[in-house]
């Protein structure tokens, strides 16, 4: 089985998601700037995976830091954190990881001992913490998967969008974790995967990782999902999330809002699967979630081949916001939240 | 300006829509089988354009027929009509054109005169009729455009899907005809064009022909339309049709149903623009319209480059059906129809 991300002595090792499924190649980021660049260029993507990558990038930066004083290390930490935070604005896991790593840094520096001992402790603890974040994420997905599997039918077709699988997390996946758990429990689940333009995460990543697990998957273009819902061929929709606001509004890959509207119109349950690290109680509603606009070139070209006339104007919002009223439930590692989300999400953290 | 299709002494000349926008090349079909193959392989597409191509293909086949008796010519007509009818099942204009050409054949053969004179008359009249169908289609689009232009706002952004433009018709276009007429009337209309996977008619054809006319166009992926509606950036949706049932249900390019649901949810008017030749009063509702399934390879590859793992299963319904309850109006060359469509559509033919 592939590893989405791992800590090695040489640096942070990633499977290169821009080259899947044609090639299964790994890339090792040897300093934090390379980690930031890997995030920006989508070598790694998916909210939970970005949290892990951010933590490992920070650990790598601090480990390699030449700082000889607590003040210098703190300053360097902030430089690293700033570089990593600036890569992608929507997925909250990035900022969640930075905050968690900063807390570990401060706890390490607060221990008794010489300045050199504090610096050594901080470096060691940040590396441990990044690895712990990875391990916890996999465990969270497995638990979340168990909770969610109970919601899926004994047999049926589940539609998913983008990739909320092992490739979007430390392993196992959120939306695909629910599907994996349901299949492991003996349910007869087939998956329809939206190809997910423009980056084709569904075609390139979801189809690839489900095929590896022998879970039946059928690829469709994004604009076919409504038709198959209307035809009664889809029994549930399940997606991941990049950020969930306190009121349950969900920022996720562009196209998610459309699926939620279609599911509601066709009386099909619409589930969001995400770990607590994706829930941002500091953001009251989806209106306040920043939506990344990526390069129009990602819309007008595929594999270097133009799909449109030269110089055509294009837009590329990478995410949209699904208002909470469209959700059937949010599936987390601490259980399942339903309306009123302002209360139920808060309670999960209790 | 380009010509989508024209009758020449050498055969039926088409702009090759599979090679746009990279290359503006024309192809001449020198017999009816080449016309049928051009339809099947989407060198020409769009319901009204298919009606014209079918008529010209039949005219070409009959003109080249070696038949020396009325019985032999009738038999040959049916062979030609069968070959052309088998290419694509959804767009009714193909069958409409076959029926119209058959009526002209019979009228020609019913005239007084020798067998040789009847054959000569039939050959000449079918060629004339095919050219008349082309001319009538352009005129219908221009009239339809005038009717529809009045429905668009003085200024705003109109979303369209696939290509219902000059390339989908004899010229001018249905949905894009309405936009052209509105712009000509001084309205400040911008267009958002869905790229329209998998064949990318929006990216390749709509963006191309609107840019040629200096009508501002912005390309988006299909899954972005809902987001821009939600953001208040779209004031109207207008699409063409491949077949309209007697009750107003509309078969059109896959993804149309999704846009109709999204438009309703966001309180945005949803218009269908089509000539009477696209309305099939013999089909009571959309359930009875055959939906073409095309090759999954068109989903899993773009320009020869795989977009998905080898051997992944894929589906490719080329059209979907939008129930009439989602439509704001159907715009035709005889005026605008609204609910109850069963009465208003029938009245258009009265």
XYZ file of C-alpha atoms in Angstrom:
700
model
C 0.000 0.000 0.000
C 1.166 3.526 -0.740
C 1.979 6.084 1.949
C 0.578 9.558 1.382
C 3.120 11.206 3.685
C 5.794 10.049 6.111
C 8.616 11.399 8.182
C 12.061 10.091 7.207
C 15.603 10.931 8.226
C 16.055 12.663 4.872
C 12.961 14.812 5.139
C 9.226 14.641 4.457
C 8.437 11.941 1.923
C 5.293 12.356 -0.202
C 3.639 10.433 -2.977
C 3.482 12.928 -5.860
C -0.260 13.383 -6.447
C 0.257 15.520 -9.538
C 1.677 12.468 -11.303
C -0.911 9.890 -10.285
C -2.264 7.673 -11.721
C 0.269 7.501 -14.559
C 3.232 7.172 -12.220
C 3.544 6.174 -8.564
C 6.548 8.250 -7.584
C 7.672 9.627 -4.246
C 9.314 12.942 -3.578
C 11.303 13.869 -0.487
C 11.083 17.488 0.668
C 14.452 18.246 2.278
C 13.542 21.573 3.901
C 10.386 23.387 4.937
C 10.336 25.541 1.814
C 10.084 22.410 -0.300
C 7.167 21.265 1.859
C 5.441 24.623 1.317
C 6.000 24.354 -2.419
C 4.640 20.789 -2.450
C 1.459 22.068 -0.768
C 1.123 25.028 -3.131
C 1.574 22.902 -6.256
C -0.756 20.183 -4.988
C 1.855 17.422 -4.821
C -0.044 16.854 -1.576
C -3.636 18.047 -1.059
C -6.687 17.247 1.048
C -7.375 19.063 4.298
C -6.154 16.442 6.820
C -3.065 15.652 4.716
C -2.274 19.373 4.576
C -2.405 19.501 8.385
C 0.108 16.666 8.583
C 2.311 18.194 5.894
C 2.269 21.553 7.685
C 3.260 19.903 10.977
C 6.041 17.913 9.337
C 7.238 20.980 7.433
C 7.459 22.923 10.682
C 9.213 20.036 12.439
C 11.702 19.841 9.597
C 12.304 23.594 9.626
C 12.824 23.719 13.376
C 15.047 20.621 13.326
C 17.252 22.231 10.678
C 17.206 25.670 12.297
C 20.570 27.155 13.212
C 18.962 29.122 16.058
C 21.051 29.122 19.231
C 18.666 30.990 21.475
C 15.049 30.578 22.473
C 14.235 33.962 20.952
C 15.881 33.052 17.662
C 14.048 29.713 17.530
C 10.704 31.386 18.215
C 11.404 33.880 15.425
C 12.392 31.103 13.068
C 9.273 29.117 13.982
C 7.131 32.102 12.981
C 8.951 32.497 9.675
C 8.401 28.825 8.898
C 4.772 28.933 10.042
C 4.142 32.032 7.918
C 5.635 30.428 4.806
C 3.521 27.318 5.251
C 0.340 29.218 6.177
C 0.525 31.309 3.031
C 0.272 28.334 0.677
C -3.460 27.661 0.671
C -6.119 29.661 2.531
C -9.210 27.450 2.684
C -8.301 24.169 4.432
C -8.255 24.981 8.128
C -6.101 21.973 9.029
C -3.056 23.919 7.913
C -3.713 26.612 10.551
C -4.844 24.033 13.082
C -1.493 22.249 12.712
C 0.497 25.479 13.007
C -1.337 26.337 16.226
C -0.810 22.884 17.685
C 2.876 22.921 16.826
C 3.266 26.386 18.357
C 1.741 25.122 21.605
C 4.192 22.208 21.671
C 7.043 24.598 21.008
C 5.995 26.782 23.927
C 5.550 23.831 26.292
C 9.023 22.570 25.342
C 10.595 25.954 25.886
C 8.820 26.317 29.222
C 10.588 23.272 30.712
C 13.409 23.810 33.142
C 16.928 23.504 31.852
C 19.605 25.381 29.966
C 18.850 27.234 26.760
C 20.618 24.485 24.782
C 18.505 21.828 26.518
C 15.307 23.747 25.734
C 16.251 24.045 22.067
C 17.076 20.341 21.852
C 13.806 19.437 23.584
C 11.799 21.681 21.272
C 13.386 20.149 18.186
C 12.738 16.606 19.393
C 9.194 17.268 20.579
C 8.118 18.977 17.349
C 9.316 15.987 15.331
C 7.420 13.666 17.695
C 4.314 15.859 17.504
C 4.259 15.860 13.707
C 4.438 12.072 13.725
C 1.719 11.956 16.393
C -0.528 14.130 14.221
C -0.101 11.622 11.396
C -0.885 8.650 13.645
C -3.865 10.370 15.230
C -5.254 11.300 11.833
C -5.218 7.682 10.653
C -6.844 6.550 13.907
C -9.472 9.319 13.640
C -10.317 8.232 10.111
C -10.753 4.630 11.172
C -13.100 5.592 14.006
C -14.953 8.069 11.818
C -15.281 5.316 9.233
C -16.961 3.034 11.767
C -19.465 5.729 12.739
C -20.243 6.569 9.136
C -20.495 2.995 7.877
C -23.636 2.513 9.946
C -25.329 5.277 7.925
C -24.776 3.668 4.539
C -27.302 1.203 3.092
C -26.633 -2.568 3.122
C -26.251 -2.376 -0.637
C -26.153 0.562 -2.976
C -24.213 3.162 -4.883
C -22.518 6.015 -3.083
C -21.444 9.131 -4.949
C -18.298 10.960 -3.893
C -16.574 14.087 -5.166
C -12.908 15.006 -5.376
C -10.690 12.764 -3.236
C -11.382 12.421 0.467
C -9.442 9.193 0.685
C -6.141 7.851 1.960
C -4.446 10.339 -0.363
C -6.189 13.278 1.311
C -5.305 12.183 4.833
C -2.633 10.324 6.747
C -4.291 7.161 5.449
C -7.658 5.391 5.180
C -9.573 8.563 4.345
C -12.632 10.454 5.543
C -15.416 9.988 2.958
C -13.575 6.996 1.502
C -12.828 5.805 5.057
C -16.589 5.549 5.612
C -16.887 3.577 2.372
C -13.940 1.330 3.308
C -15.461 0.644 6.732
C -18.854 -0.145 5.186
C -17.263 -2.561 2.713
C -15.219 -4.148 5.525
C -18.476 -4.616 7.448
C -19.862 -6.602 4.528
C -22.014 -3.934 2.907
C -22.262 -4.132 -0.874
C -21.185 -0.623 -1.777
C -20.369 0.593 -5.263
C -18.893 4.038 -5.743
C -19.603 6.635 -8.402
C -16.635 9.007 -8.516
C -17.062 12.494 -9.980
C -13.962 13.203 -12.035
C -13.745 16.637 -10.318
C -12.558 19.226 -12.764
C -10.237 20.920 -13.189
C -7.632 18.979 -11.212
C -9.377 15.612 -11.759
C -8.842 14.362 -8.210
C -11.781 11.980 -8.635
C -10.548 10.503 -11.908
C -6.895 10.427 -10.996
C -6.887 9.756 -7.245
C -10.217 8.370 -6.017
C -10.583 5.904 -8.898
C -6.953 4.869 -8.385
C -7.093 4.235 -4.647
C -10.478 2.494 -4.711
C -9.329 0.217 -7.536
C -6.289 -0.701 -5.419
C -8.710 -1.777 -2.666
C -10.950 -3.672 -5.114
C -13.909 -1.445 -4.273
C -16.064 -1.161 -7.416
C -15.787 2.344 -8.804
C -17.379 3.977 -11.837
C -16.044 7.263 -13.126
C -18.444 9.985 -14.267
C -18.007 13.620 -15.262
C -19.192 16.145 -12.690
C -22.194 17.156 -14.773
C -23.557 13.574 -14.819
C -24.171 13.300 -11.065
C -27.592 14.966 -11.224
C -28.727 12.665 -14.016
C -27.797 9.524 -12.079
C -29.523 10.845 -8.939
C -32.640 11.552 -11.007
C -32.464 8.015 -12.432
C -32.419 6.514 -8.920
C -28.908 5.115 -9.346
C -27.411 6.843 -6.289
C -28.432 6.042 -2.710
C -26.150 8.392 -0.782
C -23.612 11.167 -1.311
C -20.547 11.427 0.903
C -17.797 14.016 0.684
C -14.955 15.344 2.800
C -14.453 18.942 3.913
C -11.780 21.613 3.846
C -13.301 23.682 6.624
C -16.538 23.397 8.595
C -17.867 26.565 10.239
C -19.443 26.606 13.706
C -22.936 26.606 12.181
C -22.201 23.530 10.041
C -21.592 25.314 6.716
C -19.032 23.280 4.777
C -16.276 24.558 2.518
C -15.181 21.753 0.227
C -13.956 21.198 -3.329
C -15.771 23.237 -5.972
C -18.878 21.314 -7.054
C -19.847 20.116 -3.581
C -22.615 22.711 -3.207
C -24.100 21.539 -6.505
C -24.194 17.924 -5.320
C -25.846 18.952 -2.063
C -28.591 20.843 -3.913
C -29.132 17.896 -6.267
C -29.230 15.418 -3.370
C -31.831 17.481 -1.536
C -33.937 17.808 -4.699
C -33.834 14.039 -5.170
C -34.323 13.046 -1.528
C -30.876 11.468 -1.220
C -28.896 11.732 2.045
C -25.853 14.002 1.871
C -23.058 13.282 4.354
C -19.873 15.168 5.152
C -17.046 13.156 6.754
C -14.275 15.075 8.505
C -12.120 14.906 11.616
C -12.464 17.519 14.361
C -9.303 19.172 13.045
C -11.372 20.380 10.066
C -14.044 22.031 12.220
C -13.318 25.707 12.817
C -15.473 26.981 15.681
C -13.857 30.412 15.312
C -15.695 30.912 12.024
C -19.406 31.508 12.620
C -20.629 30.668 9.123
C -19.452 29.750 5.650
C -19.537 33.389 4.519
C -16.368 33.991 6.536
C -14.371 31.105 5.035
C -11.786 32.374 2.537
C -12.200 30.714 -0.870
C -8.953 30.171 -2.761
C -8.926 31.289 -6.408
C -6.324 29.277 -8.299
C -4.786 29.890 -11.707
C -7.218 29.955 -14.674
C -4.584 27.992 -16.549
C -5.599 24.924 -14.538
C -9.045 25.314 -16.175
C -7.878 26.074 -19.723
C -5.227 23.363 -20.008
C -5.024 19.652 -19.297
C -1.644 17.920 -19.271
C -0.223 20.883 -21.166
C -2.876 20.632 -23.912
C -5.189 23.652 -24.256
C -8.877 22.794 -23.795
C -10.044 26.231 -24.937
C -9.043 29.055 -27.293
C -5.844 30.912 -26.414
C -6.332 33.864 -24.057
C -9.897 32.983 -23.110
C -10.826 34.384 -19.718
C -11.502 31.754 -17.068
C -12.349 31.593 -13.377
C -11.074 29.073 -10.884
C -12.552 29.134 -7.395
C -11.121 25.948 -5.887
C -13.868 25.530 -3.257
C -17.471 26.375 -2.600
C -19.601 26.592 0.530
C -22.518 24.259 1.193
C -24.969 25.811 3.673
C -25.681 23.483 6.591
C -29.364 23.151 5.710
C -28.378 20.805 2.871
C -26.516 18.350 5.112
C -28.017 15.151 6.468
C -25.172 14.706 8.979
C -21.517 15.451 9.667
C -19.537 12.324 10.508
C -16.545 12.760 12.845
C -14.307 10.543 14.979
C -16.313 11.621 18.040
C -19.632 10.641 16.513
C -22.290 12.017 14.216
C -23.545 15.588 14.360
C -26.916 16.728 13.027
C -28.901 19.977 13.224
C -28.648 22.232 15.141
C -24.955 22.149 14.249
C -24.108 25.232 16.297
C -24.838 23.090 19.345
C -23.898 19.604 18.174
C -20.511 20.562 16.728
C -19.563 22.474 19.867
C -20.595 19.482 21.979
C -18.171 17.225 20.075
C -15.279 19.266 21.456
C -16.720 19.206 25.007
C -17.219 34.236 -40.514
C -17.142 30.457 -40.542
C -19.845 28.292 -42.065
C -20.985 25.338 -39.988
C -22.350 23.427 -42.970
C -22.952 24.149 -46.645
C -23.925 22.398 -49.813
C -21.260 22.442 -52.533
C -20.870 20.770 -55.900
C -18.301 18.419 -54.349
C -20.485 17.367 -51.438
C -21.429 18.530 -47.944
C -18.793 20.868 -46.517
C -18.452 21.030 -42.724
C -16.212 22.849 -40.298
C -14.533 20.046 -38.327
C -15.750 20.644 -34.755
C -13.524 17.941 -33.314
C -10.490 20.069 -34.217
C -11.710 23.432 -32.946
C -10.402 25.674 -31.499
C -6.858 24.580 -32.321
C -7.502 24.403 -36.057
C -10.213 25.896 -38.273
C -10.391 23.225 -40.946
C -13.177 22.192 -43.282
C -14.034 18.708 -44.420
C -16.096 17.781 -47.451
C -18.240 14.633 -47.189
C -18.390 13.214 -50.702
C -21.133 10.657 -50.116
C -23.918 10.055 -47.603
C -21.876 7.508 -45.640
C -19.263 10.163 -44.962
C -22.020 12.472 -43.738
C -23.291 9.743 -41.394
C -19.764 9.186 -40.088
C -19.267 12.936 -39.548
C -22.436 12.967 -37.431
C -21.429 9.869 -35.460
C -17.931 11.188 -34.702
C -19.210 14.670 -33.819
C -17.440 16.504 -36.636
C -20.855 18.167 -36.691
C -23.184 18.221 -33.663
C -26.049 20.230 -32.229
C -29.660 19.292 -32.900
C -30.518 21.845 -35.632
C -27.176 21.298 -37.379
C -27.819 17.545 -37.331
C -31.165 18.108 -39.042
C -29.427 20.067 -41.796
C -26.642 17.503 -42.096
C -29.179 14.677 -42.320
C -31.091 16.490 -45.052
C -27.927 17.245 -47.024
C -26.678 13.686 -46.539
C -29.941 12.358 -47.963
C -29.865 14.845 -50.847
C -26.306 13.793 -51.623
C -27.170 10.089 -51.470
C -30.209 10.459 -53.713
C -28.316 12.710 -56.139
C -25.576 10.079 -56.445
C -27.983 7.136 -56.572
C -27.764 4.907 -59.618
C -31.462 4.018 -59.264
C -33.287 3.930 -62.608
C -36.781 3.270 -61.319
C -39.052 4.908 -58.801
C -39.083 1.708 -56.764
C -35.289 1.517 -56.733
C -34.983 5.180 -55.706
C -37.473 4.714 -52.874
C -35.519 1.684 -51.653
C -32.265 3.599 -51.863
C -33.801 6.552 -49.998
C -34.732 4.215 -47.142
C -31.225 2.742 -47.007
C -29.731 6.215 -46.844
C -32.288 7.391 -44.270
C -31.651 4.300 -42.141
C -27.870 4.839 -42.205
C -28.251 8.461 -41.187
C -30.947 7.781 -38.567
C -28.782 5.223 -36.815
C -26.004 7.680 -35.991
C -27.393 9.435 -32.929
C -30.705 8.680 -31.217
C -31.505 11.693 -29.038
C -31.658 14.804 -31.248
C -35.047 14.670 -32.945
C -34.021 17.012 -35.767
C -32.331 14.074 -37.472
C -35.658 12.204 -37.702
C -37.565 15.400 -38.446
C -35.288 16.002 -41.441
C -35.646 12.428 -42.683
C -39.430 12.724 -42.531
C -39.446 16.067 -44.319
C -37.135 14.788 -47.049
C -39.310 11.685 -47.489
C -42.373 13.879 -48.004
C -40.538 15.893 -50.660
C -39.455 12.664 -52.338
C -43.037 11.442 -52.465
C -44.362 14.751 -53.766
C -41.728 14.732 -56.517
C -42.526 11.172 -57.484
C -46.269 11.934 -57.549
C -45.881 14.493 -60.307
C -46.933 13.560 -63.812
C -44.263 12.573 -66.227
C -42.048 9.714 -67.285
C -40.135 7.629 -64.737
C -36.909 9.344 -65.782
C -38.495 12.764 -65.284
C -39.740 11.793 -61.828
C -36.285 10.619 -60.809
C -34.676 13.799 -62.082
C -37.268 15.926 -60.299
C -36.804 14.036 -57.049
C -33.036 14.478 -57.185
C -33.318 18.205 -57.862
C -36.023 18.850 -55.281
C -34.224 17.016 -52.482
C -31.106 19.112 -53.073
C -33.260 22.263 -53.020
C -35.064 21.116 -49.889
C -31.830 20.484 -47.991
C -30.648 23.975 -48.851
C -34.063 25.363 -47.840
C -33.789 23.610 -44.462
C -30.455 25.348 -43.901
C -31.836 28.764 -44.862
C -34.970 28.298 -42.773
C -32.916 27.272 -39.769
C -30.822 30.433 -39.879
C -33.972 32.557 -40.272
C -35.663 30.699 -37.395
C -32.675 31.348 -35.153
C -32.706 35.040 -35.946
C -36.415 35.334 -35.151
C -36.060 33.191 -32.041
C -33.168 35.404 -30.985
C -35.387 38.493 -31.202
C -38.070 36.862 -29.058
C -35.568 35.680 -26.488
C -33.556 38.892 -26.307
C -36.518 40.646 -24.706
C -36.330 38.196 -21.779
C -32.710 38.958 -20.888
C -31.846 41.761 -18.468
C -30.487 45.111 -19.718
C -27.162 44.146 -18.179
C -25.970 40.960 -16.588
C -24.267 37.610 -16.859
C -25.930 34.739 -18.673
C -24.787 31.171 -18.132
C -24.888 28.712 -21.006
C -23.982 25.047 -21.297
C -22.520 23.059 -24.175
C -22.753 24.876 -27.508
C -26.111 26.056 -28.790
C -24.520 28.535 -31.129
C -23.829 29.051 -34.801
C -21.845 25.806 -34.698
C -24.877 23.849 -33.474
C -27.194 25.232 -36.155
C -27.146 26.517 -39.710
C -25.810 29.735 -38.209
C -26.500 32.372 -35.522
C -27.507 29.810 -32.903
C -30.400 29.157 -30.555
C -29.240 29.973 -27.000
C -26.324 31.979 -28.394
C -28.699 33.490 -30.965
C -30.698 34.949 -28.088
C -27.484 36.311 -26.588
C -26.366 37.717 -29.972
C -29.741 39.412 -30.457
C -29.639 40.880 -26.948
C -26.135 42.246 -27.531
C -27.190 43.628 -30.931
C -30.082 45.367 -29.164
C -27.600 47.132 -26.925
C -27.918 44.990 -23.805
C -24.737 44.596 -21.779
C -24.524 40.813 -21.636
C -21.554 38.813 -20.411
C -21.518 35.055 -20.819
C -20.320 32.359 -18.460
C -19.655 29.230 -20.511
C -19.615 25.830 -18.818
C -16.743 23.889 -20.338
C -19.128 20.906 -20.761
C -17.290 17.693 -20.131
C -16.422 15.346 -21.609
C -16.446 16.748 -25.140
C -15.741 20.325 -23.989
C -18.169 21.974 -26.399
C -18.355 24.978 -24.080
C -14.597 25.435 -23.811
C -13.805 24.592 -27.399
C -16.807 25.869 -29.350
C -18.872 28.373 -27.347
C -15.847 30.286 -26.081
C -14.443 30.278 -29.608
C -17.497 31.570 -31.420
C -18.379 34.196 -28.799
C -14.802 35.497 -28.828
C -15.049 35.831 -32.623
C -18.114 38.045 -32.076
C -16.411 40.053 -29.308
C -19.050 38.995 -26.789
C -17.358 38.806 -23.364
C -17.093 35.188 -22.287
C -15.660 33.596 -19.154
C -14.944 29.887 -19.084
C -15.787 27.840 -15.996
C -15.825 24.128 -15.248
C -19.281 22.557 -15.039
C -19.056 22.137 -11.280
C -18.545 25.901 -10.723
C -21.952 26.990 -12.082
C -23.755 26.401 -8.781
C -21.168 28.403 -6.860
C -21.501 31.419 -9.147
C -25.308 31.249 -8.976
C -25.078 31.139 -5.180
C -22.756 34.157 -5.264
C -25.292 36.172 -7.271
C -23.025 36.375 -10.317
C -25.517 34.849 -12.784
C -28.788 36.546 -13.793
C -30.144 33.993 -16.272
C -29.428 30.541 -17.694
C -30.090 29.772 -21.347
C -29.489 26.484 -23.123
C -30.494 24.768 -26.338
C -32.288 21.442 -26.675
C -31.874 18.138 -28.460
C -35.519 17.144 -28.141
C -38.485 18.712 -26.384
C -41.395 16.423 -25.485
C -45.038 17.448 -25.814
C -45.225 18.225 -22.093
C -42.177 20.513 -22.225
C -39.600 18.084 -20.814
C -36.247 18.881 -22.412
C -33.505 16.474 -23.440
C -30.257 18.392 -23.770
C -26.536 17.918 -23.172
C -25.653 16.086 -19.965
C -25.488 18.598 -17.130
C -28.510 20.643 -18.217
C -30.773 19.086 -15.573
C -28.247 20.039 -12.901
C -28.227 23.674 -14.042
C -32.034 23.754 -14.029
C -32.170 22.471 -10.443
C -29.512 24.978 -9.360
C -31.300 27.843 -11.125
C -34.590 26.997 -9.423
C -32.878 26.769 -6.032
C -31.320 30.191 -6.568
C -34.359 31.909 -8.081
C -32.700 32.429 -11.476
C -34.733 32.159 -14.703
C -33.955 29.110 -16.822
C -34.660 29.387 -20.554
C -34.554 26.822 -23.338
C -34.125 28.132 -26.878
C -35.001 25.818 -29.762
C -36.696 25.890 -33.149
C -39.963 24.021 -33.711
C -37.987 21.288 -35.488
C -36.664 20.266 -32.043
C -40.140 19.891 -30.517
C -41.419 16.313 -30.777
C -45.157 16.270 -30.100
C -45.152 12.500 -30.682
C -43.271 12.000 -27.417
C -45.542 12.647 -24.443
C -42.820 13.186 -21.845
C -39.071 13.089 -21.332
C -39.217 9.500 -20.059
C -39.773 8.350 -23.636
C -36.793 10.205 -25.125
C -33.926 7.810 -25.872
C -30.693 8.899 -24.173
C -27.534 8.122 -26.120
C -24.726 6.424 -24.184
C -21.419 7.195 -25.847
C -18.033 5.570 -25.393
C -16.547 5.697 -21.863
C -13.237 6.439 -23.559
C -14.489 9.976 -24.206
C -14.660 10.329 -20.389
C -11.360 8.658 -19.525
C -9.175 10.376 -22.128
C -8.626 13.917 -23.315
C -6.681 14.563 -26.530
C -5.336 11.018 -26.271
C -4.039 11.556 -22.731
C -5.635 9.338 -20.056
C -7.343 11.314 -17.280
C -7.879 8.215 -15.129
C -6.270 4.860 -14.330
C -6.211 2.323 -17.157
C -9.301 0.120 -17.363
C -11.369 2.154 -14.934
C -15.076 1.707 -15.550
C -16.856 4.855 -16.724
C -20.319 5.905 -17.830
C -21.164 8.346 -20.566
C -24.802 9.335 -20.991
C -24.555 12.166 -23.517
C -27.834 13.833 -22.518
C -30.195 14.228 -19.607
C -33.829 15.210 -19.282
C -34.949 18.372 -17.514
C -38.578 18.082 -16.363
C -40.713 20.988 -17.590
C -41.422 22.225 -14.074
C -37.866 23.633 -13.936
C -38.274 25.793 -17.052
C -39.136 29.468 -17.011
C -39.931 29.470 -20.739
C -39.197 27.832 -24.077
C -38.139 30.317 -26.737
C -39.002 29.425 -30.357
C -39.216 31.220 -33.697
C -43.003 31.329 -33.289
C -42.850 32.961 -29.867
C -42.387 32.074 -26.245
C -44.091 29.113 -24.590
C -44.738 28.813 -20.851
C -46.704 26.383 -18.675
C -48.905 24.528 -19.420
C -46.539 23.353 -22.170
C -48.831 20.565 -23.337
C -51.143 23.339 -24.579
C -48.705 26.119 -25.428
C -46.315 23.966 -27.464
C -49.160 22.435 -29.449
C -50.526 25.910 -30.121
C -47.200 26.980 -31.678
C -47.755 24.445 -34.447
C -51.397 25.513 -34.968
